[in-house]
PDB file of C-alpha atoms in Angstrom:
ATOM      1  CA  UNK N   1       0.000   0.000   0.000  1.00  0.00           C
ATOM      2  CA  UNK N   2       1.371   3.250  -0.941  1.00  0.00           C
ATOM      3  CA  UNK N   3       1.664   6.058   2.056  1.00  0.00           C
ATOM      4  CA  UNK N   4       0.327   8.919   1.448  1.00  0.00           C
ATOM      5  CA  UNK N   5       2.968  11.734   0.963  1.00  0.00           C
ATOM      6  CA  UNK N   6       2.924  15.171   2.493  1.00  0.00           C
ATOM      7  CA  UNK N   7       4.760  18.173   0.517  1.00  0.00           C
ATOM      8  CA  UNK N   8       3.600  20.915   3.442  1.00  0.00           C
ATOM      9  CA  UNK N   9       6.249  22.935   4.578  1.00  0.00           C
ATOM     10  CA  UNK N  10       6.437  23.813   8.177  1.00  0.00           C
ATOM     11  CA  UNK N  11       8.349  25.809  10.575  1.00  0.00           C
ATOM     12  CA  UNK N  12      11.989  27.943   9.688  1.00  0.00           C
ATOM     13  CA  UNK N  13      12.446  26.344   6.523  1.00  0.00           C
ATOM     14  CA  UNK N  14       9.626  27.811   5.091  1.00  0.00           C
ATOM     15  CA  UNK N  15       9.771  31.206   6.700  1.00  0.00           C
ATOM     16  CA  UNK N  16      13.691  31.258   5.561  1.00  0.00           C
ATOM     17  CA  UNK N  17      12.970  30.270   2.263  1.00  0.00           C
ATOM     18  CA  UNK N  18      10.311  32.774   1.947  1.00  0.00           C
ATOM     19  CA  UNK N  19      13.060  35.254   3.241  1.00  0.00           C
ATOM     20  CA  UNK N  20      15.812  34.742   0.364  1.00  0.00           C
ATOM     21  CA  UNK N  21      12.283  34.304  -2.243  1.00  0.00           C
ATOM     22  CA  UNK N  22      11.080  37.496  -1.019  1.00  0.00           C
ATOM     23  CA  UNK N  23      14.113  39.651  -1.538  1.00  0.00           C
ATOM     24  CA  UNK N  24      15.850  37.515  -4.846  1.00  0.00           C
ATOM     25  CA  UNK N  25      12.025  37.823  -6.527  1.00  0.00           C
ATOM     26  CA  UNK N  26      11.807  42.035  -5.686  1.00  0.00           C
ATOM     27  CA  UNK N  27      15.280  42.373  -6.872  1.00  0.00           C
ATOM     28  CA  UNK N  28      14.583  40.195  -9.740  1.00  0.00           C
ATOM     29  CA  UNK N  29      11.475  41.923 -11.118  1.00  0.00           C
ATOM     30  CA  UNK N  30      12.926  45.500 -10.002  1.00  0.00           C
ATOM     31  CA  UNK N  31      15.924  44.925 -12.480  1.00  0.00           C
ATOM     32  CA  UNK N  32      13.734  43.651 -15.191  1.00  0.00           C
ATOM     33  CA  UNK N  33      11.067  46.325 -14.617  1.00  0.00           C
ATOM     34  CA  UNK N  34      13.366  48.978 -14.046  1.00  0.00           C
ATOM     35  CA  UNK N  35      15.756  48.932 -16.810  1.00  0.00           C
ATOM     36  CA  UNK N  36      12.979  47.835 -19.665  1.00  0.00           C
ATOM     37  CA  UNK N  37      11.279  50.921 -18.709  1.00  0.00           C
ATOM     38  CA  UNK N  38      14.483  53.072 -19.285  1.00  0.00           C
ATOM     39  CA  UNK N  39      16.067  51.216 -21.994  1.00  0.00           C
ATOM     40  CA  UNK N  40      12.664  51.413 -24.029  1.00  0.00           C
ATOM     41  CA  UNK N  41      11.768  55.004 -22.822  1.00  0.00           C
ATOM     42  CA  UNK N  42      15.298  56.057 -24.409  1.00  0.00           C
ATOM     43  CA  UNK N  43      14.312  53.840 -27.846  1.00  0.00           C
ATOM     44  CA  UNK N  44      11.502  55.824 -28.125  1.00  0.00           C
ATOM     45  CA  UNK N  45      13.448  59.328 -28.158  1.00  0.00           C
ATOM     46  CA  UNK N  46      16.606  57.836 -29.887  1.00  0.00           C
ATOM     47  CA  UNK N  47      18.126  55.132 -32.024  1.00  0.00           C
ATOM     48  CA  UNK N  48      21.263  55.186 -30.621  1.00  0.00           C
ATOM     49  CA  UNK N  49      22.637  52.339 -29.346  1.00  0.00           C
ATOM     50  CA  UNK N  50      25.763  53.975 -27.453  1.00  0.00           C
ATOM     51  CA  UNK N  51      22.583  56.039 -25.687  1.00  0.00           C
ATOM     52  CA  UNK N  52      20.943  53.083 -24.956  1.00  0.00           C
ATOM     53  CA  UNK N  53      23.613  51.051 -23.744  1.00  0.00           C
ATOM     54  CA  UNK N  54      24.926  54.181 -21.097  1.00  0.00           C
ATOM     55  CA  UNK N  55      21.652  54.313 -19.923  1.00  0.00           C
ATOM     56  CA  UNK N  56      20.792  50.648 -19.620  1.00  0.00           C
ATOM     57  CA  UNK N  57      23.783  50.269 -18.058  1.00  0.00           C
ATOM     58  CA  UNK N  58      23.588  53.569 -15.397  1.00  0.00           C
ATOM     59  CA  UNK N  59      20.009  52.229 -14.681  1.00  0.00           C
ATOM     60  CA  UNK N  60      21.501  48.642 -14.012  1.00  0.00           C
ATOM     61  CA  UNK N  61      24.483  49.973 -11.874  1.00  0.00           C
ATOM     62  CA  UNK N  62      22.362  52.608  -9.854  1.00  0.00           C
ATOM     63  CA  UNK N  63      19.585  49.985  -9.098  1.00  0.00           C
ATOM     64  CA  UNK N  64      21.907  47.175  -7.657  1.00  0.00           C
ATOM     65  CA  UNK N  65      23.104  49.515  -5.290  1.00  0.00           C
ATOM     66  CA  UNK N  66      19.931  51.252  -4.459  1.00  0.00           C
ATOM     67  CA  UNK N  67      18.173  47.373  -3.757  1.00  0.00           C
ATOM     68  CA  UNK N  68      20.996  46.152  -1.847  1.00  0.00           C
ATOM     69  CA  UNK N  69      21.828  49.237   0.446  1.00  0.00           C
ATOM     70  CA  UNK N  70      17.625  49.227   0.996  1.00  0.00           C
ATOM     71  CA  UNK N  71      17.759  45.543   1.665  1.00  0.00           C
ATOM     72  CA  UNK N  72      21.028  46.087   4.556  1.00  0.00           C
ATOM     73  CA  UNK N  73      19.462  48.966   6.119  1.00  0.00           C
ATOM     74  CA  UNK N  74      15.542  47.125   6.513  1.00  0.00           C
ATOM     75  CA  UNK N  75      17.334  43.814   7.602  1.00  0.00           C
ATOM     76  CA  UNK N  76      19.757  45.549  10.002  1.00  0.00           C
ATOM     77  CA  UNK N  77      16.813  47.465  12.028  1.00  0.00           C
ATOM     78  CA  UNK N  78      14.811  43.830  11.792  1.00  0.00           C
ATOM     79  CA  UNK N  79      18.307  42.321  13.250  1.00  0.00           C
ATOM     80  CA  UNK N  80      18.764  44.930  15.815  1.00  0.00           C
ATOM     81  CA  UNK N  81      15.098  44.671  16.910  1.00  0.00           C
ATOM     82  CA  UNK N  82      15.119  41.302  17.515  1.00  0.00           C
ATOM     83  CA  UNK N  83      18.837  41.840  19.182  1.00  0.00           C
ATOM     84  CA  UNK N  84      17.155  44.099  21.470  1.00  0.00           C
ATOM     85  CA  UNK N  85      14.033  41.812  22.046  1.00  0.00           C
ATOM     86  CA  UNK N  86      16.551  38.942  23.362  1.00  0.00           C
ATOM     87  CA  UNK N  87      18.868  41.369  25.578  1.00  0.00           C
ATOM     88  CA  UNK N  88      15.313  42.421  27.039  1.00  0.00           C
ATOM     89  CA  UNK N  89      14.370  38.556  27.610  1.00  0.00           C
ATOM     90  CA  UNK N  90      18.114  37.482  29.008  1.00  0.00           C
ATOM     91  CA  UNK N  91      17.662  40.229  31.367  1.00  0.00           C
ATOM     92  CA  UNK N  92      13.914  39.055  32.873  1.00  0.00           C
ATOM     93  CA  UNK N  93      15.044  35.794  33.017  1.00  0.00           C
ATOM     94  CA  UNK N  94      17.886  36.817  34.966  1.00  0.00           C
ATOM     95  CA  UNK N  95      15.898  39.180  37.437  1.00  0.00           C
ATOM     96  CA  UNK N  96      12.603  37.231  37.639  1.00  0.00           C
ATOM     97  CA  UNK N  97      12.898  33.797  36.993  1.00  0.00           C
ATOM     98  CA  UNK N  98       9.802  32.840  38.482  1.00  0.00           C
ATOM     99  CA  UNK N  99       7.916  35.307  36.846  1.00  0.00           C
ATOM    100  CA  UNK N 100       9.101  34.198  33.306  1.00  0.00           C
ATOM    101  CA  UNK N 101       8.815  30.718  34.346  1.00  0.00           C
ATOM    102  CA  UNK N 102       4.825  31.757  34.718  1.00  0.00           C
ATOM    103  CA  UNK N 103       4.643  33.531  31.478  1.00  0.00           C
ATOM    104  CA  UNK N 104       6.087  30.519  29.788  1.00  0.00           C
ATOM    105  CA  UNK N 105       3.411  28.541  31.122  1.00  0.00           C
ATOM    106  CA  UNK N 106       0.772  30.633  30.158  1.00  0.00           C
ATOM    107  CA  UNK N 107       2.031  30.998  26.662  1.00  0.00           C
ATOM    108  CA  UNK N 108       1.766  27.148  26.789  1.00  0.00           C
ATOM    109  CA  UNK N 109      -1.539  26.891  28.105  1.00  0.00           C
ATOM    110  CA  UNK N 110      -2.906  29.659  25.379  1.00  0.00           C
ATOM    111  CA  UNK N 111      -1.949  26.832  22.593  1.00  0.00           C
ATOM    112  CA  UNK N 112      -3.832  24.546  24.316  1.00  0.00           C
ATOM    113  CA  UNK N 113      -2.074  22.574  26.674  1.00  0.00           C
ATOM    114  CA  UNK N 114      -3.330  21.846  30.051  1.00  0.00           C
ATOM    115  CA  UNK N 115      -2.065  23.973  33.030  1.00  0.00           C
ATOM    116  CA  UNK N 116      -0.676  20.779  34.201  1.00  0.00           C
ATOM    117  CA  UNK N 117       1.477  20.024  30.728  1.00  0.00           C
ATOM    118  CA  UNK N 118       1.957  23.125  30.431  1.00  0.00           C
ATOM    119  CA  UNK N 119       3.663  24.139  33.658  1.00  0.00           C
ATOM    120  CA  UNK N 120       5.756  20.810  33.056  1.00  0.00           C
ATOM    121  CA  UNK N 121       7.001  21.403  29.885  1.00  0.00           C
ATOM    122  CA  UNK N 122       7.585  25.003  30.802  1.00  0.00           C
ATOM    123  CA  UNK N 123      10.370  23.649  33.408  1.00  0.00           C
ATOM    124  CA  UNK N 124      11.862  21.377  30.797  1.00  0.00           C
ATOM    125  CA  UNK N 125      12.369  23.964  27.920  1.00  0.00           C
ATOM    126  CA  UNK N 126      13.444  26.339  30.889  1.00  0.00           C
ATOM    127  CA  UNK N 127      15.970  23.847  32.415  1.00  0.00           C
ATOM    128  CA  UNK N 128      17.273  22.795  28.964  1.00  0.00           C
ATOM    129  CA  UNK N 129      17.791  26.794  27.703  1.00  0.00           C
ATOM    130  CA  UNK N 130      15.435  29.460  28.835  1.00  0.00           C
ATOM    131  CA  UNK N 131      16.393  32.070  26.638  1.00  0.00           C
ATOM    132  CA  UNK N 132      15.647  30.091  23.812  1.00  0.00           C
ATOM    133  CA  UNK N 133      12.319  28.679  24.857  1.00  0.00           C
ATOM    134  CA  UNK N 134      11.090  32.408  25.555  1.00  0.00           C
ATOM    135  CA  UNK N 135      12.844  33.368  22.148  1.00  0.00           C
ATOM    136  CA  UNK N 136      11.135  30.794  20.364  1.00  0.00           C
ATOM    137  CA  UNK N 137       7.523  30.516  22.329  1.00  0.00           C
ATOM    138  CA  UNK N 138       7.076  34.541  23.108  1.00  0.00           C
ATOM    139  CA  UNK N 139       9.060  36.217  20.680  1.00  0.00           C
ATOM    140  CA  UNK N 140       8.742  33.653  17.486  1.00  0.00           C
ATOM    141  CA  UNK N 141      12.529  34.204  16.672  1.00  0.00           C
ATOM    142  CA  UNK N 142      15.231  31.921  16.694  1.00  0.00           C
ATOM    143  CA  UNK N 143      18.179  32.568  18.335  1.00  0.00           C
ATOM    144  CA  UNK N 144      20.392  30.754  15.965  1.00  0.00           C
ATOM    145  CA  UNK N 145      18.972  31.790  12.613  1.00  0.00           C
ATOM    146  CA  UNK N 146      18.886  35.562  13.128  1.00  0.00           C
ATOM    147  CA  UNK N 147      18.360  37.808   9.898  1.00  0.00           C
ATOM    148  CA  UNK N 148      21.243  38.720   8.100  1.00  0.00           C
ATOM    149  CA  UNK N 149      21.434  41.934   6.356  1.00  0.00           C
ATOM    150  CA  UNK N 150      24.559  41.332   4.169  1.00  0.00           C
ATOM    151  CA  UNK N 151      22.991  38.140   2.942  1.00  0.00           C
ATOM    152  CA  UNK N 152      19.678  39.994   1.625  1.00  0.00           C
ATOM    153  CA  UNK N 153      21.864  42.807   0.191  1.00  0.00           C
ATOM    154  CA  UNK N 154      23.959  40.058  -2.001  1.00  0.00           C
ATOM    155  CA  UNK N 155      21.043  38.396  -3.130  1.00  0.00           C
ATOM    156  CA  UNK N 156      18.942  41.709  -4.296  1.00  0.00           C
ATOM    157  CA  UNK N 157      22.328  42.533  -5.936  1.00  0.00           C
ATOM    158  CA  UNK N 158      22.394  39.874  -7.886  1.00  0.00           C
ATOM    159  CA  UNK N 159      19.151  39.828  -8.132  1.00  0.00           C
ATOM    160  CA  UNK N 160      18.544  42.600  -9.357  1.00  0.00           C
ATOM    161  CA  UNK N 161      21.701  42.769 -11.568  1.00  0.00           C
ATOM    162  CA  UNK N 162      20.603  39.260 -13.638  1.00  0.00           C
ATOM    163  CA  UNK N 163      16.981  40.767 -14.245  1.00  0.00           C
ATOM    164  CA  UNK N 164      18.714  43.888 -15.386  1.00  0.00           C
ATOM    165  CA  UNK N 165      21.113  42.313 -17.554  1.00  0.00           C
ATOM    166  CA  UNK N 166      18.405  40.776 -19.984  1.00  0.00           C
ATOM    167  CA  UNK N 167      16.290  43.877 -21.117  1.00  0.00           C
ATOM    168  CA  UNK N 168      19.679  45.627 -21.488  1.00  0.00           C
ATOM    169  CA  UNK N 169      21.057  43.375 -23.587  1.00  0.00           C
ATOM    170  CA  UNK N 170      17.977  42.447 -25.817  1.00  0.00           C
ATOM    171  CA  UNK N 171      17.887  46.392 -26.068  1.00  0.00           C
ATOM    172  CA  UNK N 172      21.074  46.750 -27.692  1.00  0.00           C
ATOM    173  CA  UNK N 173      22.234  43.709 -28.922  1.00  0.00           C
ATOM    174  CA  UNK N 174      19.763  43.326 -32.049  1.00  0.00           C
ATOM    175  CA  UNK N 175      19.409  45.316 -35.337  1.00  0.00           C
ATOM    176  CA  UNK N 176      17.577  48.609 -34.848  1.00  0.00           C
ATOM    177  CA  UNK N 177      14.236  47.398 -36.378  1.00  0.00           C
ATOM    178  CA  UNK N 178      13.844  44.776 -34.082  1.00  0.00           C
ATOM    179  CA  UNK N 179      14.712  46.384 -30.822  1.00  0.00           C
ATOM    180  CA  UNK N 180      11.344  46.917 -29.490  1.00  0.00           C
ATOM    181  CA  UNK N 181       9.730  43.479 -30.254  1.00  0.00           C
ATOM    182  CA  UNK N 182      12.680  42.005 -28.831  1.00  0.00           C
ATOM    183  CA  UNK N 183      12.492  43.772 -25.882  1.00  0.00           C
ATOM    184  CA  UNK N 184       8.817  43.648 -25.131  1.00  0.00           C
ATOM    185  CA  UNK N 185       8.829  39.642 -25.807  1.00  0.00           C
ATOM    186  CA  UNK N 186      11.962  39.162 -23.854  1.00  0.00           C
ATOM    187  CA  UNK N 187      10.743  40.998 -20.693  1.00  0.00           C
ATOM    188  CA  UNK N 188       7.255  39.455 -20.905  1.00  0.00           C
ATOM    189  CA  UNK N 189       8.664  36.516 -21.179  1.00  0.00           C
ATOM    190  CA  UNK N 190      11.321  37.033 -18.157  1.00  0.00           C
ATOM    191  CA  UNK N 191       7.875  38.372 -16.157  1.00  0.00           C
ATOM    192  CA  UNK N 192       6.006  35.154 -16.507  1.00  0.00           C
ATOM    193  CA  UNK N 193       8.882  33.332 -15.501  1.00  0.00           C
ATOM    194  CA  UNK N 194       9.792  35.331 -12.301  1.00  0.00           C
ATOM    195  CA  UNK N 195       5.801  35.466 -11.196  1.00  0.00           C
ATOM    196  CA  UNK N 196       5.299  31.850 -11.894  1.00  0.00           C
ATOM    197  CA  UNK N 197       8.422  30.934 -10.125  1.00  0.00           C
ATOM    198  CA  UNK N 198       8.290  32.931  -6.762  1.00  0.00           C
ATOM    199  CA  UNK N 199       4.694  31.525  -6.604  1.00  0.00           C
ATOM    200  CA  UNK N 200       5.305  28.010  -6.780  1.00  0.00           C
ATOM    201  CA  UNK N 201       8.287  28.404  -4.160  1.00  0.00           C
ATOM    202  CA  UNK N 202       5.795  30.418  -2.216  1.00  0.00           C
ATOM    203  CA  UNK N 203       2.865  27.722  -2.577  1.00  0.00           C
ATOM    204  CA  UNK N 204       0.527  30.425  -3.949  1.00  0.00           C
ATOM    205  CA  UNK N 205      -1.856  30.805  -6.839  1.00  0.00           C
ATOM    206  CA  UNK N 206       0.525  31.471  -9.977  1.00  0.00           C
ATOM    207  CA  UNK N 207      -2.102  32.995 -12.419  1.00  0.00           C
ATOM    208  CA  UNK N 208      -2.257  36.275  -9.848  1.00  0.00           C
ATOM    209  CA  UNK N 209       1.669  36.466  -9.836  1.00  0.00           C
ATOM    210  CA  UNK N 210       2.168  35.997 -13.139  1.00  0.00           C
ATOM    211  CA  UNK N 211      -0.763  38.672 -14.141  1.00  0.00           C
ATOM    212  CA  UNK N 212       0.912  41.414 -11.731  1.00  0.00           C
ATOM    213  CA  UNK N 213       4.033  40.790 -12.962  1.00  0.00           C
ATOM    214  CA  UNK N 214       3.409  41.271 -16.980  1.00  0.00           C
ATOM    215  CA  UNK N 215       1.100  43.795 -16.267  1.00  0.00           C
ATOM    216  CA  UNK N 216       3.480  45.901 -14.328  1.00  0.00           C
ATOM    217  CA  UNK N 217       6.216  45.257 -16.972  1.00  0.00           C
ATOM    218  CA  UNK N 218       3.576  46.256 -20.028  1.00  0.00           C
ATOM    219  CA  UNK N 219       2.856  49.478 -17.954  1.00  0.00           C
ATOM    220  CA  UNK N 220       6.142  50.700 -17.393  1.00  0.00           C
ATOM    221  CA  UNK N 221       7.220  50.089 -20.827  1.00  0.00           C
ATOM    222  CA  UNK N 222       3.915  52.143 -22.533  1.00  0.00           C
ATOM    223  CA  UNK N 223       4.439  54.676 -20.305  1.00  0.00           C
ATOM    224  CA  UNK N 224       7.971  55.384 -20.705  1.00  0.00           C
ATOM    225  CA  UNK N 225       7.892  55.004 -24.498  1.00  0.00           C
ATOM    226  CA  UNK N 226       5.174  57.355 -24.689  1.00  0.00           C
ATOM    227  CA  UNK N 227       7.129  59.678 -22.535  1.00  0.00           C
ATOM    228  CA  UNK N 228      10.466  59.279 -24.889  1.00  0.00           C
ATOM    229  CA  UNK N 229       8.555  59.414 -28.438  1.00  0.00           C
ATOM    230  CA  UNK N 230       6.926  62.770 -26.790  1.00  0.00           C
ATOM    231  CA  UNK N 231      10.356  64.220 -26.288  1.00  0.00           C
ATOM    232  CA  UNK N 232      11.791  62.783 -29.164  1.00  0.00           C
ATOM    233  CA  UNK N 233       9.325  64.568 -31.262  1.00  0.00           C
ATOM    234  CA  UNK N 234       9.914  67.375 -29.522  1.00  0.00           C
ATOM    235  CA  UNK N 235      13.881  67.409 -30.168  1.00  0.00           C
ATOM    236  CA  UNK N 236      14.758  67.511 -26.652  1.00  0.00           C
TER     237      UNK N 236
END
């Protein structure tokens, strides 16, 4: 008889994976949004592909940066918070013992265990390591897998920089008459992907991520193309 199989994911794996998804898919689609949105609001005032290429490439270089110092500086205040959530909690176990050893119990007994069970297994997670019971129970963070900013800022780095890379180069890389189609179908394409992707990872519905995605991309290209082929006309 076959067992039934169970594909659920639980606990830190999923919120860590959701983590790295959530800042490799922003940087991702930010690179790819981003720089088709220049590259193809500069084809519509200019054929040049030295023009082009600069600005692909200023757009590609200033983003990186931009995602990854954002990424450090929001994952260094989540770091320090929960820093300063633990010195807090190493402190009231050290000054009321009792006290926490109560709160622990109650946190217990509010997912369901009996007062009994849950006073006992209170004092075992307490003996074994206190600070990581009440880190784990009260605070929902684990002591040992602590955010790390400098991880987030390589990944929407690189992130960013590979979705960047492919609008740039299907901007300048064919003949002048095929530019645009190029473009457009590569970036669509890249959208779908990166939507589809991020929601299987993320066990969610992938016709909604795919749909935000290419319709993001579609709007940022129409509206910056309309916005060069204004100025274009205009000479500026």
């Amino acid at each position: 008889m076959t067992e039934p199989t169970h594909d659920e994911t639980h606990g830190g794996a999923l919120g860590s994976r959701l983590n790295w998804l959530r800042a490799a898919v922003l940087g991702a689609n930010d690179g790819i949004v981003s720089t088709a949105g220049l590259v193809v609001g500069v084809a519509g005032a200019t054929g040049s592909r030295a023009a082009l290429l600069t600005a692909g490439l200023a757009g590609l270089l200033a983003g990186s940066m931009s995602m990854a110092a954002g990424e450090y500086v929001s994952v260094s205040t989540q770091r320090d918070s929960e820093m300063a959530a633990l010195a807090v909690e190493r402190r009231e176990l050290r000054e009321q013992p009792e006290a926490e050893l109560e709160e622990l119990t109650e946190l217990l007994e509010a997912r369901g265990l009996s007062r009994q069970v849950a006073r006992e297994a209170a004092g075992q997670l307490t003996a074994r390591d206190a600070l990581r019971a009440h880190a784990r129970v009260e605070l929902g963070i684990d002591p040992d897998e602590l955010t790390n900013p400098w991880h987030a800022a390589w990944a929407s780095f690189l992130a960013f920089t590979v979705g960047a890379l492919l609008p740039l180069l299907a901007i300048v890389l064919p003949p002048a008459s095929q530019r645009l189609p190029v473009t457009v179908a590569c970036v669509l394409a890249a959208l779908v992907f990166t939507g589809w992707s991020s929601a299987r990872l993320g066990a969610a519905d992938p016709g909604r991520a795919v749909l935000r995605n290419v319709a993001g991309g579609v709007l940022a290209m129409g509206v910056t193309y309309a916005a060069g082929s204004l100025l274009g006309a205009a000479g500026v």
